[in-house]
Tab-separated table of C-alpha atoms and ligand atoms in Angstrom:
chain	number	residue	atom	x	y	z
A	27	UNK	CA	28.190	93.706	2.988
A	28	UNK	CA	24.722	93.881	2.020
A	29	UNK	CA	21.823	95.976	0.397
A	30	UNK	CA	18.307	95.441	1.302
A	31	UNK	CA	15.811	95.967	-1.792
A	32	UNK	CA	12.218	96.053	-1.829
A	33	UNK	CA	9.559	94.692	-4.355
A	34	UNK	CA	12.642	92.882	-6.078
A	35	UNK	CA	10.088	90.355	-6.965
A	36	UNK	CA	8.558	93.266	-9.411
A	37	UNK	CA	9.838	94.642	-12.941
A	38	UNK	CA	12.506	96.829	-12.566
A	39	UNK	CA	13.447	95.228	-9.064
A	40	UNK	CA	14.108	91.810	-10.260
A	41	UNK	CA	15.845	93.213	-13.579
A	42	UNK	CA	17.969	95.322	-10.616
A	43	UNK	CA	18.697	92.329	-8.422
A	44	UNK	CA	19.903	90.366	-11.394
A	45	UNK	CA	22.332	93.059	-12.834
A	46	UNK	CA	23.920	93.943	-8.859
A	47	UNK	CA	24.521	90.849	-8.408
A	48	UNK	CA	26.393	90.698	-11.867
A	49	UNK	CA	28.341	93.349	-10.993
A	50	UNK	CA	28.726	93.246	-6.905
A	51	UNK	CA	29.495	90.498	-4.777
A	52	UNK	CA	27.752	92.351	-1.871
A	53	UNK	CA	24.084	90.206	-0.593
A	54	UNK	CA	21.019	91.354	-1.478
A	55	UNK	CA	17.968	91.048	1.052
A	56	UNK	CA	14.855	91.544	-0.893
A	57	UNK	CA	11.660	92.356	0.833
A	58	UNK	CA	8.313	91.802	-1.691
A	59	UNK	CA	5.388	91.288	-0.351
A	60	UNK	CA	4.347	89.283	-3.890
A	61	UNK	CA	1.133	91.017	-4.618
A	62	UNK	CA	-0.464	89.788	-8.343
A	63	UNK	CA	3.109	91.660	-9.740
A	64	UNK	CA	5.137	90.135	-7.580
A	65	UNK	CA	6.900	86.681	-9.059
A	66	UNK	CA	9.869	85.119	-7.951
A	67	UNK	CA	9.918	83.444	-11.445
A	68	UNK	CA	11.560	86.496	-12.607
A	69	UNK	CA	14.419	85.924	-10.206
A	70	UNK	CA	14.632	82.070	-11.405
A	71	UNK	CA	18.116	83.035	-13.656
A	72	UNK	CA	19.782	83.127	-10.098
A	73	UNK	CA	22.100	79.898	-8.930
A	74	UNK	CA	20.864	78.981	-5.574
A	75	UNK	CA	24.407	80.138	-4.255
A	76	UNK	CA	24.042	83.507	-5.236
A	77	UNK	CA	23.852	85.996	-2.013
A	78	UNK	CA	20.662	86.444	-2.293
A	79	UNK	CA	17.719	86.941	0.361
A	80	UNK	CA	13.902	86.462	0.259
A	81	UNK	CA	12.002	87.472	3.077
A	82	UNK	CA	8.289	87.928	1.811
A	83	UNK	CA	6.599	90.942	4.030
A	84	UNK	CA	5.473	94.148	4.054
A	85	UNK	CA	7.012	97.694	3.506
A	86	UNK	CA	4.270	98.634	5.818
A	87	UNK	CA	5.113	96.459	8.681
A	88	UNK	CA	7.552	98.156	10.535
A	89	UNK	CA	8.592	95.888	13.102
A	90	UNK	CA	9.443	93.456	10.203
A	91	UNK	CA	11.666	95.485	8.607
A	92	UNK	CA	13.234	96.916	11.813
A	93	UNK	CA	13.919	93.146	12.830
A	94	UNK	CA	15.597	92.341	9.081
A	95	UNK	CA	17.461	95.578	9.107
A	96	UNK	CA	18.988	95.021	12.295
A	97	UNK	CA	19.615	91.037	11.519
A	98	UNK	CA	21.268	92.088	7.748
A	99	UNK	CA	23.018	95.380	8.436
A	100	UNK	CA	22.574	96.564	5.116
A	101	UNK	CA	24.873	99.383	3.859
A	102	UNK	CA	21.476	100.954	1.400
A	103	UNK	CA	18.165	100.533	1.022
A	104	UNK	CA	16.355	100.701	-2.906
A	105	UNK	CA	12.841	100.838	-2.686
A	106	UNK	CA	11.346	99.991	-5.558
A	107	UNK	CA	8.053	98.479	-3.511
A	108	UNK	CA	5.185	100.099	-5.098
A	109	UNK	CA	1.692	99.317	-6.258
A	110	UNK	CA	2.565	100.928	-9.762
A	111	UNK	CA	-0.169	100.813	-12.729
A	112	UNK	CA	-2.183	104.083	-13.094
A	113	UNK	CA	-5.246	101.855	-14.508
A	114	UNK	CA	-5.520	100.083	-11.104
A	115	UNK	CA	-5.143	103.434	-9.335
A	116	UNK	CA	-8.462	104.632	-11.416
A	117	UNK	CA	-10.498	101.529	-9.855
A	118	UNK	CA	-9.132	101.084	-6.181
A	119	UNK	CA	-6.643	103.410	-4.995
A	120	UNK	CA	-6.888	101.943	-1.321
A	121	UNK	CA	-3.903	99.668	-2.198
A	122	UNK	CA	-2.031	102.693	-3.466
A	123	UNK	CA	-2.242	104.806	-0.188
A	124	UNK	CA	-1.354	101.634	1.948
A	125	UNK	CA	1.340	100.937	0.072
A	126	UNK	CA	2.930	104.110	-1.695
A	127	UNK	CA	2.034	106.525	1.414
A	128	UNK	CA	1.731	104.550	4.502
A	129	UNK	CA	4.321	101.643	3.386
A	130	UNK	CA	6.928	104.528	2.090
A	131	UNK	CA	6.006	106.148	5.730
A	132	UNK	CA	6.603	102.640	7.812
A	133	UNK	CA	9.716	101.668	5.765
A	134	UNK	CA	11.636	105.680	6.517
A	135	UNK	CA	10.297	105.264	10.357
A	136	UNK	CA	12.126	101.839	10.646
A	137	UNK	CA	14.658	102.999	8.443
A	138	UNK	CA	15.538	106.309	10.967
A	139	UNK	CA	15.344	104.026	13.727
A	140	UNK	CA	18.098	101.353	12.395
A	141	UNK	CA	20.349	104.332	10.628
A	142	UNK	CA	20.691	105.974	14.276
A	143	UNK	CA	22.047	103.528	15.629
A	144	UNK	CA	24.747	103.086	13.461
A	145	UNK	CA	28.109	104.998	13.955
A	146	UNK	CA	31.155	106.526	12.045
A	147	UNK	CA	31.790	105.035	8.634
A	148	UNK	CA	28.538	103.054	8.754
A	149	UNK	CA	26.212	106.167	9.351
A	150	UNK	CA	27.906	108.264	7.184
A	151	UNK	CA	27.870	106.058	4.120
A	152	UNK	CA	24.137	104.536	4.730
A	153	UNK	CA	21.798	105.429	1.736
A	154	UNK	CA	18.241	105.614	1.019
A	155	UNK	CA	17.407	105.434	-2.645
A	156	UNK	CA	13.499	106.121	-3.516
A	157	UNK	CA	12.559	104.992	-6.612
A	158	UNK	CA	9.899	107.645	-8.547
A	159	UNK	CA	8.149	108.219	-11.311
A	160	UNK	CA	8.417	111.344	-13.797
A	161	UNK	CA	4.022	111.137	-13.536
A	162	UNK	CA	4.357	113.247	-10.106
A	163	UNK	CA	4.652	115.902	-12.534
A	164	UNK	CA	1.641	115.856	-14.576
A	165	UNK	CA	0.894	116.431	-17.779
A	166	UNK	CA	3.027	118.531	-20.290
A	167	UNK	CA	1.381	120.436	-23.218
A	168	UNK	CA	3.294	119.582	-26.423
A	169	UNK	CA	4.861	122.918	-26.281
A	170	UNK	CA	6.301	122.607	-22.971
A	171	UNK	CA	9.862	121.879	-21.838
A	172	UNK	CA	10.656	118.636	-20.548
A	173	UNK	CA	9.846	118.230	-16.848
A	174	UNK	CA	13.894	118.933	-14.863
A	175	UNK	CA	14.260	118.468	-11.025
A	176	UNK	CA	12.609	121.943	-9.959
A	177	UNK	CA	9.440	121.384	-12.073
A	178	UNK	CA	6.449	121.958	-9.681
A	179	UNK	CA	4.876	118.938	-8.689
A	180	UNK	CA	0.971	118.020	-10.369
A	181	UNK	CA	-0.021	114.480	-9.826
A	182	UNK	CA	-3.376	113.848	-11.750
A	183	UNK	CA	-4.203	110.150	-10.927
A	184	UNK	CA	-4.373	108.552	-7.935
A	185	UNK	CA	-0.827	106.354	-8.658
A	186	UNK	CA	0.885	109.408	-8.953
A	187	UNK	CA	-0.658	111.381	-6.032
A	188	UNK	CA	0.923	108.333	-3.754
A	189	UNK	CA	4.156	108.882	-5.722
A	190	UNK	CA	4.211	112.128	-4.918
A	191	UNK	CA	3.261	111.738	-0.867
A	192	UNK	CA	5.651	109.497	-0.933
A	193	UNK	CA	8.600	111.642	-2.575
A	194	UNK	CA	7.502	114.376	-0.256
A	195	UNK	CA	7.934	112.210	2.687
A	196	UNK	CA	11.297	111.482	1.984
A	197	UNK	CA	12.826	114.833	1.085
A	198	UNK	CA	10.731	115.475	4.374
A	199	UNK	CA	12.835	112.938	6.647
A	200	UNK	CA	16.160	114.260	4.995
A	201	UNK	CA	15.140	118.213	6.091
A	202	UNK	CA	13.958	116.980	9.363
A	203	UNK	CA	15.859	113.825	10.519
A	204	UNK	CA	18.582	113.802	8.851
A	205	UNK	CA	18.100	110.477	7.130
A	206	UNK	CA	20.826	110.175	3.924
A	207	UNK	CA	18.093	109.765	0.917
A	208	UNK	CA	18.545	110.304	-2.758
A	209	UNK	CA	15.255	110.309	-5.176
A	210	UNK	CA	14.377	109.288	-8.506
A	211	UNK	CA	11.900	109.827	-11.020
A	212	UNK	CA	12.234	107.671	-14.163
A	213	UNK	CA	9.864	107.627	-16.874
A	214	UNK	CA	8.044	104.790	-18.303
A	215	UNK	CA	10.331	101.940	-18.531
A	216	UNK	CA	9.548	98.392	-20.605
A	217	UNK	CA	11.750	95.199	-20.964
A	218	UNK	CA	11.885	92.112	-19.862
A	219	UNK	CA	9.521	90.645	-16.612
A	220	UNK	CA	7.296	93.342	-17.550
A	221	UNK	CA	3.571	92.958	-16.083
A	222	UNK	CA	1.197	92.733	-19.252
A	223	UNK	CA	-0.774	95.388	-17.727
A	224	UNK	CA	1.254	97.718	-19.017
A	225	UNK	CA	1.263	98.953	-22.460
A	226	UNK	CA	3.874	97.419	-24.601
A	227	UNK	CA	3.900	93.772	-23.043
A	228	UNK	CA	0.086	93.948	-22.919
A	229	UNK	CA	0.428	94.747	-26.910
A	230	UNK	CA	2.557	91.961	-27.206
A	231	UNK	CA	0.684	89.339	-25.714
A	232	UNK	CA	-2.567	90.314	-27.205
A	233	UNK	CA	-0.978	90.356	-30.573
A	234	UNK	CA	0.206	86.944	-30.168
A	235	UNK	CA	-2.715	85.845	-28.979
A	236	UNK	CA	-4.899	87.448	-31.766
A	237	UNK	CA	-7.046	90.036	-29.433
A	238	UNK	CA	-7.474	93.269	-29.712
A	239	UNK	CA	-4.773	96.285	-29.094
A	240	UNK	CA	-6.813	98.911	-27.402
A	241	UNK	CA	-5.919	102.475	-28.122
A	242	UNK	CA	-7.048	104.630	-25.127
A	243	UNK	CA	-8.366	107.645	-26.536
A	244	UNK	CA	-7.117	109.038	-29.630
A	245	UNK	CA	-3.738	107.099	-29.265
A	246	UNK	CA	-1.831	110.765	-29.416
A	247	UNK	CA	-0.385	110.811	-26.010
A	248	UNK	CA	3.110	111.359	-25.506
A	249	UNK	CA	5.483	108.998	-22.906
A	250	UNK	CA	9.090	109.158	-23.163
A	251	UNK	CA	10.107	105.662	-23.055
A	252	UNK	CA	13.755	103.935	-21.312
A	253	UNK	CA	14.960	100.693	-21.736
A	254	UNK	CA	14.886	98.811	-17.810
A	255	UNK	CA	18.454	98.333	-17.789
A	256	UNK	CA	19.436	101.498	-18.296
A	257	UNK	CA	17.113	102.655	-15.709
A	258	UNK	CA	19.337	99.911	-13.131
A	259	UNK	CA	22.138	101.368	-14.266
A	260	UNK	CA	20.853	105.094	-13.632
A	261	UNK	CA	20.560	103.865	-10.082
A	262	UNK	CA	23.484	102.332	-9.544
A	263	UNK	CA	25.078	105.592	-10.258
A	264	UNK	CA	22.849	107.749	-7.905
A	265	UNK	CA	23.203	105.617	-5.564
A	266	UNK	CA	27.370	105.871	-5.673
A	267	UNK	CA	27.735	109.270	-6.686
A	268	UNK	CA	24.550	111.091	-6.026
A	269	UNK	CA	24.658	114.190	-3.625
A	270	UNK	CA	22.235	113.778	-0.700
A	271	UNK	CA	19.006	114.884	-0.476
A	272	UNK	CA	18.653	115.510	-4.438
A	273	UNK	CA	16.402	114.280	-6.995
A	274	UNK	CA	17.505	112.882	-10.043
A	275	UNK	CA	15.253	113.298	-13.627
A	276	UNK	CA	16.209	109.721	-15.546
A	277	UNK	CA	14.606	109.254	-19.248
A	278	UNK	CA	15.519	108.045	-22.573
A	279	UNK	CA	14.844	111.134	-24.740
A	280	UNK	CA	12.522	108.792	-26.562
A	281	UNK	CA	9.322	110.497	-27.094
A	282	UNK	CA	7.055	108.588	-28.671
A	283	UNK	CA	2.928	108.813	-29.215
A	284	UNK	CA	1.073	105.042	-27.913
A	285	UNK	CA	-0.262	105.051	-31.498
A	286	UNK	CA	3.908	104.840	-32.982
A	287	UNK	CA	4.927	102.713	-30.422
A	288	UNK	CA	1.960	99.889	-31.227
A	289	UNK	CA	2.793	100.179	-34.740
A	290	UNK	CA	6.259	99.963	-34.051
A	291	UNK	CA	5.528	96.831	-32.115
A	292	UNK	CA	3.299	95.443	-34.877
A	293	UNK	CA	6.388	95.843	-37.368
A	294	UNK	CA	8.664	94.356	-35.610
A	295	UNK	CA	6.330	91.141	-35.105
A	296	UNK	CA	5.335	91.419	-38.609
A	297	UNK	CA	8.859	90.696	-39.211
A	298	UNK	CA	9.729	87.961	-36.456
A	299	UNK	CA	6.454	86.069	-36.413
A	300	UNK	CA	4.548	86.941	-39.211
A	301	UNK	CA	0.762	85.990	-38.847
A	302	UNK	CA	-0.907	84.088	-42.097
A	303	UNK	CA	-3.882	86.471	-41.466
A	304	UNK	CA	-2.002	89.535	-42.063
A	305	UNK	CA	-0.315	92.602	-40.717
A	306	UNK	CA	-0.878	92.678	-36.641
A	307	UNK	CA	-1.977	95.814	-37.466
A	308	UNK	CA	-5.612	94.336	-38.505
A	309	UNK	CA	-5.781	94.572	-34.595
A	310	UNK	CA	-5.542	97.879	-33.361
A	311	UNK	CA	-8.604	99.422	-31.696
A	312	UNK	CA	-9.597	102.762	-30.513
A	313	UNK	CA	-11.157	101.722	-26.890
A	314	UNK	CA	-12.704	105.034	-24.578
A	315	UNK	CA	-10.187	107.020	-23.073
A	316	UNK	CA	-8.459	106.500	-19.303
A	317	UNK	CA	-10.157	108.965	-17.210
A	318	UNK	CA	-7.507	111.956	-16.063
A	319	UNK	CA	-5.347	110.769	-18.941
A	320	UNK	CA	-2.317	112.582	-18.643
A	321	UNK	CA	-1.140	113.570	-22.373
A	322	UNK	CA	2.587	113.871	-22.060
A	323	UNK	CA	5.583	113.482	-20.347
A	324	UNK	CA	9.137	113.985	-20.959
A	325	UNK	CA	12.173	114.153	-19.056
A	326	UNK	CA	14.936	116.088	-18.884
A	327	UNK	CA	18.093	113.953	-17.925
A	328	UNK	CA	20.878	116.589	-18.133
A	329	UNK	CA	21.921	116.391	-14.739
A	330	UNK	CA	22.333	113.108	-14.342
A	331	UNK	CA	24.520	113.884	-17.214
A	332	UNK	CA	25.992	116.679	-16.365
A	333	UNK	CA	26.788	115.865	-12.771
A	334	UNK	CA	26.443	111.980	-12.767
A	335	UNK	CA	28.138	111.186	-16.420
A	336	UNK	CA	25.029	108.817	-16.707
A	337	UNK	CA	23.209	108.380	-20.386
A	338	UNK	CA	21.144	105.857	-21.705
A	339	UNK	CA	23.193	102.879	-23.719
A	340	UNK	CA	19.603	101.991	-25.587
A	341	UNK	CA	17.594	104.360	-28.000
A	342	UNK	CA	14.008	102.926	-28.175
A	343	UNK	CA	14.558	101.090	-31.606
A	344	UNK	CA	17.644	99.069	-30.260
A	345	UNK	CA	15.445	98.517	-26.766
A	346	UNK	CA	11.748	98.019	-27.979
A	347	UNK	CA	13.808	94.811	-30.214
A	348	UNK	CA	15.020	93.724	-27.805
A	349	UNK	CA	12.583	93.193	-25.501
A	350	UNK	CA	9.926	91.666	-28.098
A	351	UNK	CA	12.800	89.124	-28.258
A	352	UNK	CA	12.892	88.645	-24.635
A	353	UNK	CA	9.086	88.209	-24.968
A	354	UNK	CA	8.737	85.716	-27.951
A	355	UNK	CA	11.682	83.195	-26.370
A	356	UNK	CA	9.854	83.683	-23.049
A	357	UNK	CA	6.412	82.386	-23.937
A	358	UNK	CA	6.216	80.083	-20.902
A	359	UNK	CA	6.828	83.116	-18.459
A	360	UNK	CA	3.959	84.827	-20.599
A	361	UNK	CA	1.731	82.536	-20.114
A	362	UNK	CA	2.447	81.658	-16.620
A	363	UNK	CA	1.868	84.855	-15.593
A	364	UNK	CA	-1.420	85.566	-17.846
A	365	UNK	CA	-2.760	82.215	-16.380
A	366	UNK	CA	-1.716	82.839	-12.723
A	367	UNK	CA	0.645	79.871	-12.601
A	368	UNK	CA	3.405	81.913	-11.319
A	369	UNK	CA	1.419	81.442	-7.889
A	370	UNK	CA	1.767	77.761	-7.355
A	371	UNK	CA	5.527	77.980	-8.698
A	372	UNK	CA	6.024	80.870	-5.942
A	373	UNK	CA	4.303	78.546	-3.392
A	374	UNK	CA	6.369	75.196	-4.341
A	375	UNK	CA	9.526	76.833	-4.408
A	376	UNK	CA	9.958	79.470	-2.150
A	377	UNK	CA	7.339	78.475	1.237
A	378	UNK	CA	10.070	77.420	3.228
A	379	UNK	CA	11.811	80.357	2.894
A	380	UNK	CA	9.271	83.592	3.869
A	381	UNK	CA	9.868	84.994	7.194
A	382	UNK	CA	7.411	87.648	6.658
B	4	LIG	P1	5.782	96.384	-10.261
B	4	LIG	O1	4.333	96.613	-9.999
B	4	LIG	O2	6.185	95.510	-11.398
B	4	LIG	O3	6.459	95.755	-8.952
B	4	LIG	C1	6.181	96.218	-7.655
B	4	LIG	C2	6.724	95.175	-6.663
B	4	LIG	O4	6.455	95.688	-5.331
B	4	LIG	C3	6.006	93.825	-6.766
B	4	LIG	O5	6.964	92.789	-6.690
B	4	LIG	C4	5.095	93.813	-5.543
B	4	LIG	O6	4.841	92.501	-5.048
B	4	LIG	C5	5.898	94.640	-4.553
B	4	LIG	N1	5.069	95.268	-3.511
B	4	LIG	C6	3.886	95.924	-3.681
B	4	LIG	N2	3.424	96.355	-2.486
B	4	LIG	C7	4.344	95.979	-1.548
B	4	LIG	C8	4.457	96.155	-0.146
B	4	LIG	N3	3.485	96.786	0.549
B	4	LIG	N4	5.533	95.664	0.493
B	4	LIG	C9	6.502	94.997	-0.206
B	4	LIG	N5	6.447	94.787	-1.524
B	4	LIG	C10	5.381	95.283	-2.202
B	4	LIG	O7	6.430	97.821	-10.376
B	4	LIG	P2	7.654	98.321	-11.259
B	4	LIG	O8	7.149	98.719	-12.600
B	4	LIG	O9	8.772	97.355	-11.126
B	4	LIG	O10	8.030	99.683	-10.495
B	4	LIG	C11	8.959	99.672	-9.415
B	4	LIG	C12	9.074	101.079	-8.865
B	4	LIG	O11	9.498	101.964	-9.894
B	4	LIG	C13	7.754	101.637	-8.344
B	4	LIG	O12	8.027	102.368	-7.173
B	4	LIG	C14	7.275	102.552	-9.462
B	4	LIG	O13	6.491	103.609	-8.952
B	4	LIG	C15	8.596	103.042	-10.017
B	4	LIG	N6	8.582	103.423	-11.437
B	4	LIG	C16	8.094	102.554	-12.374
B	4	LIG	C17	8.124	102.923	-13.712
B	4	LIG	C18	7.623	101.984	-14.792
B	4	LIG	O14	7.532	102.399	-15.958
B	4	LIG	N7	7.311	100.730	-14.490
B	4	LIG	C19	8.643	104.175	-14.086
B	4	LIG	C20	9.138	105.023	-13.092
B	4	LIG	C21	9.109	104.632	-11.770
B	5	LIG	P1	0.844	102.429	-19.060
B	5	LIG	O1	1.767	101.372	-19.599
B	5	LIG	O2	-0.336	101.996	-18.268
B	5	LIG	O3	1.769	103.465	-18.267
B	5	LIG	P2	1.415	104.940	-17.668
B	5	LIG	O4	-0.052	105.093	-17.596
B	5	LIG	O5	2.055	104.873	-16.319
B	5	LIG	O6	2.085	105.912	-18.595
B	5	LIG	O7	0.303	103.282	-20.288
B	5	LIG	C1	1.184	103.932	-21.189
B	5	LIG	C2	0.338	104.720	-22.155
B	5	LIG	O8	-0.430	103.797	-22.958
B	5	LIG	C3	-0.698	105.611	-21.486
B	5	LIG	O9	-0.830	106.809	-22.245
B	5	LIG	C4	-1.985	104.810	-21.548
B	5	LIG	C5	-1.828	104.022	-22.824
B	5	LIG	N1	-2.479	102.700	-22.857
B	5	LIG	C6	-3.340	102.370	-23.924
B	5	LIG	O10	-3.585	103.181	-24.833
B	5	LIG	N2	-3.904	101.123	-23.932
B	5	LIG	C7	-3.666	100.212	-22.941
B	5	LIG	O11	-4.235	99.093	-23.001
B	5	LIG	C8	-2.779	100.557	-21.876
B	5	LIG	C9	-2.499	99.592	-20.766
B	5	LIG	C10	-2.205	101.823	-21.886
């Protein structure tokens, strides 16, 4: 039995692969095509006799993932492949419509065309998982509910637009073709193998390094913030007990402004590697604000509660802790990736083994 997942090299797919393959003995066939957040470093915890699978390629290349799909048999697909920072989105959003729109479209073509040709117990239990963000719903004023599953969609940057083409293109080849999919929209996750593009490991790093913390804006806006591993789990359980066709809301009810969560961060490293030169603090600077920048989100999880029995094991004090940990006894995956090093370890250890 297998599962094929793609952009397991990434974040939250390589802190997926890592926990399924904890938990399930089943193979896992992950298809990355190891753009700059791609690293197969992150995957580097697994015993080369674990069942697992790298075939380096493209979500867009259909063919490709026809000819692994029918080679693997896999009993679900996760896609997690995604070109996924907003910032990028701002300064070349080519990447994000190949990718999110045309990739998402190329990987539910092949998919349609390997999941018709299966028969009885295999077609019926064959999932689709598509892995979304809570930004396809825009922005919230700070008097608004939290966004639910039937909250219009409102995508204001270009990452989210793709998000949202491609979360309309699957619901789209459920209605239409019949194809078994289940959707998700998480919001912002942080842990470990984080990219530091993102906020917190970017605050992190620079902190440690002594450069500035830039503050987009006036720091104010709102993200509601879940630890990665209870994201994995959150998936796991769609993906065993969600109903077909739906969309599931998953968030940590942990609302926090950037401003609180840099200070929070600046705390705890006051308190774990305090800096002779004072508080990191001394560091913080207002930079001009992200154009389009959305000012809140928050998520309404109550029915994956309510229907799935999932909540999140980590509030954000237990999580944020935890993954500054992560960071500060990682400093060699820090600076591999900062310096681009993760590229010649990708090419000395893993060349013979892309197919893509
Ligand atoms: P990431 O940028 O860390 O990883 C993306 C992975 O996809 C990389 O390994 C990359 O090499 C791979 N990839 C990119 N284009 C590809 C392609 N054309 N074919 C195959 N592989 C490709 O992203 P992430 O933060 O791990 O996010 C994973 C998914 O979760 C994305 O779909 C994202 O939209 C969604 N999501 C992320 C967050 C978050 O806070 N990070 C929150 C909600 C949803
Ligand atoms: P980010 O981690 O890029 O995620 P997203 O844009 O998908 O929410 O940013 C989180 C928040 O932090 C967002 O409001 C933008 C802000 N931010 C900064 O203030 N400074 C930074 O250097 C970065 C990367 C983000």
């Amino acid at each position: 039995m297998s599962i094929l997942v793609t952009g397991g090299a990434g974040f939250i797919g390589s802190n997926f692969i890592i926990e399924w393959l904890q938990q399930s003995p089943s193979r896992v066939i992950n298809v990355d095509k190891l753009t700059y957040a791609g690293n197969l470093q992150n995957l580097s915890c697994l015993a080369e006799t674990e069942p697992h699978i790298f075939c380096h390629g493209d979500i867009a290349d259909q063919g490709f993932i026809e000819s692994l799909l029918t080679e693997h048999k896999p009993t679900a697909i996760i896609n997690f492949a995604a070109e996924s920072h907003v910032d990028r989105s701002i300064h070349g959003p080519g990447d994000f419509i190949q990718t999110n729109v045309v990739g998402t479209f190329n990987l539910l073509q092949a998919t349609r065309n390997y999941w018709e040709k299966l028969e009885g117990e295999d077609k019926a239990t064959f999932r689709f998982l598509h892995v979304s963000t809570d930004e396809v719903y825009g922005s919230l004023a700070p008097q608004d509910p939290a966004f639910c599953e039937t909250t219009a969609f409102a995508p204001n940057s270009p990452y989210s637009a793709s998000k949202a083409a491609s979360d309309h293109m699957v619901r789209a080849w459920h209605h239409t073709y019949g194809l078994p999919v289940l959707t998700t929209n998480c919001s912002n996750n942080y842990g470990p193998f984080q990219f530091p593009e993102k906020l917190i490991p970017l605050m992190i790093i620079n902190a440690l390094n002594g450069k500035p913390l830039p503050i987009y804006g006036d720091g104010l806006n709102v993200r509601d913030w879940l630890y990665v591993k209870d994201h994995c789990a959150a998936i796991r359980v769609v993906l065993d007990k969600g109903r077909l066709g739906e969309t599931y809301n998953i968030g940590g009810y942990n609302e926090k402004t950037n401003i609180e969560i840099v200070t929070t961060i600046c705390d705890i490293l006051d308190d774990l590697q305090p800096n002779p030169a004072g508080s990191y603090k001394r560091l913080i600077t207002y930079v001009t604000d992200r154009p389009g920048h959305d000012r809140r989100y928050a998520i309404d999880a109550q029915k994956m509660k309510n229907e799935l029995g999932w909540t999140p094991d980590d509030t954000f004090e237990t999580g944020i802790r935890k993954t500054i940990e992560w960071y500060l006894n990682n400093l060699t995956w820090l600076e591999s990736v900062t310096s681009g090093d993760y590229r010649t370890w990708m090419d000395r250890n893993y060349e013979q083994r892309n197919i893509g």
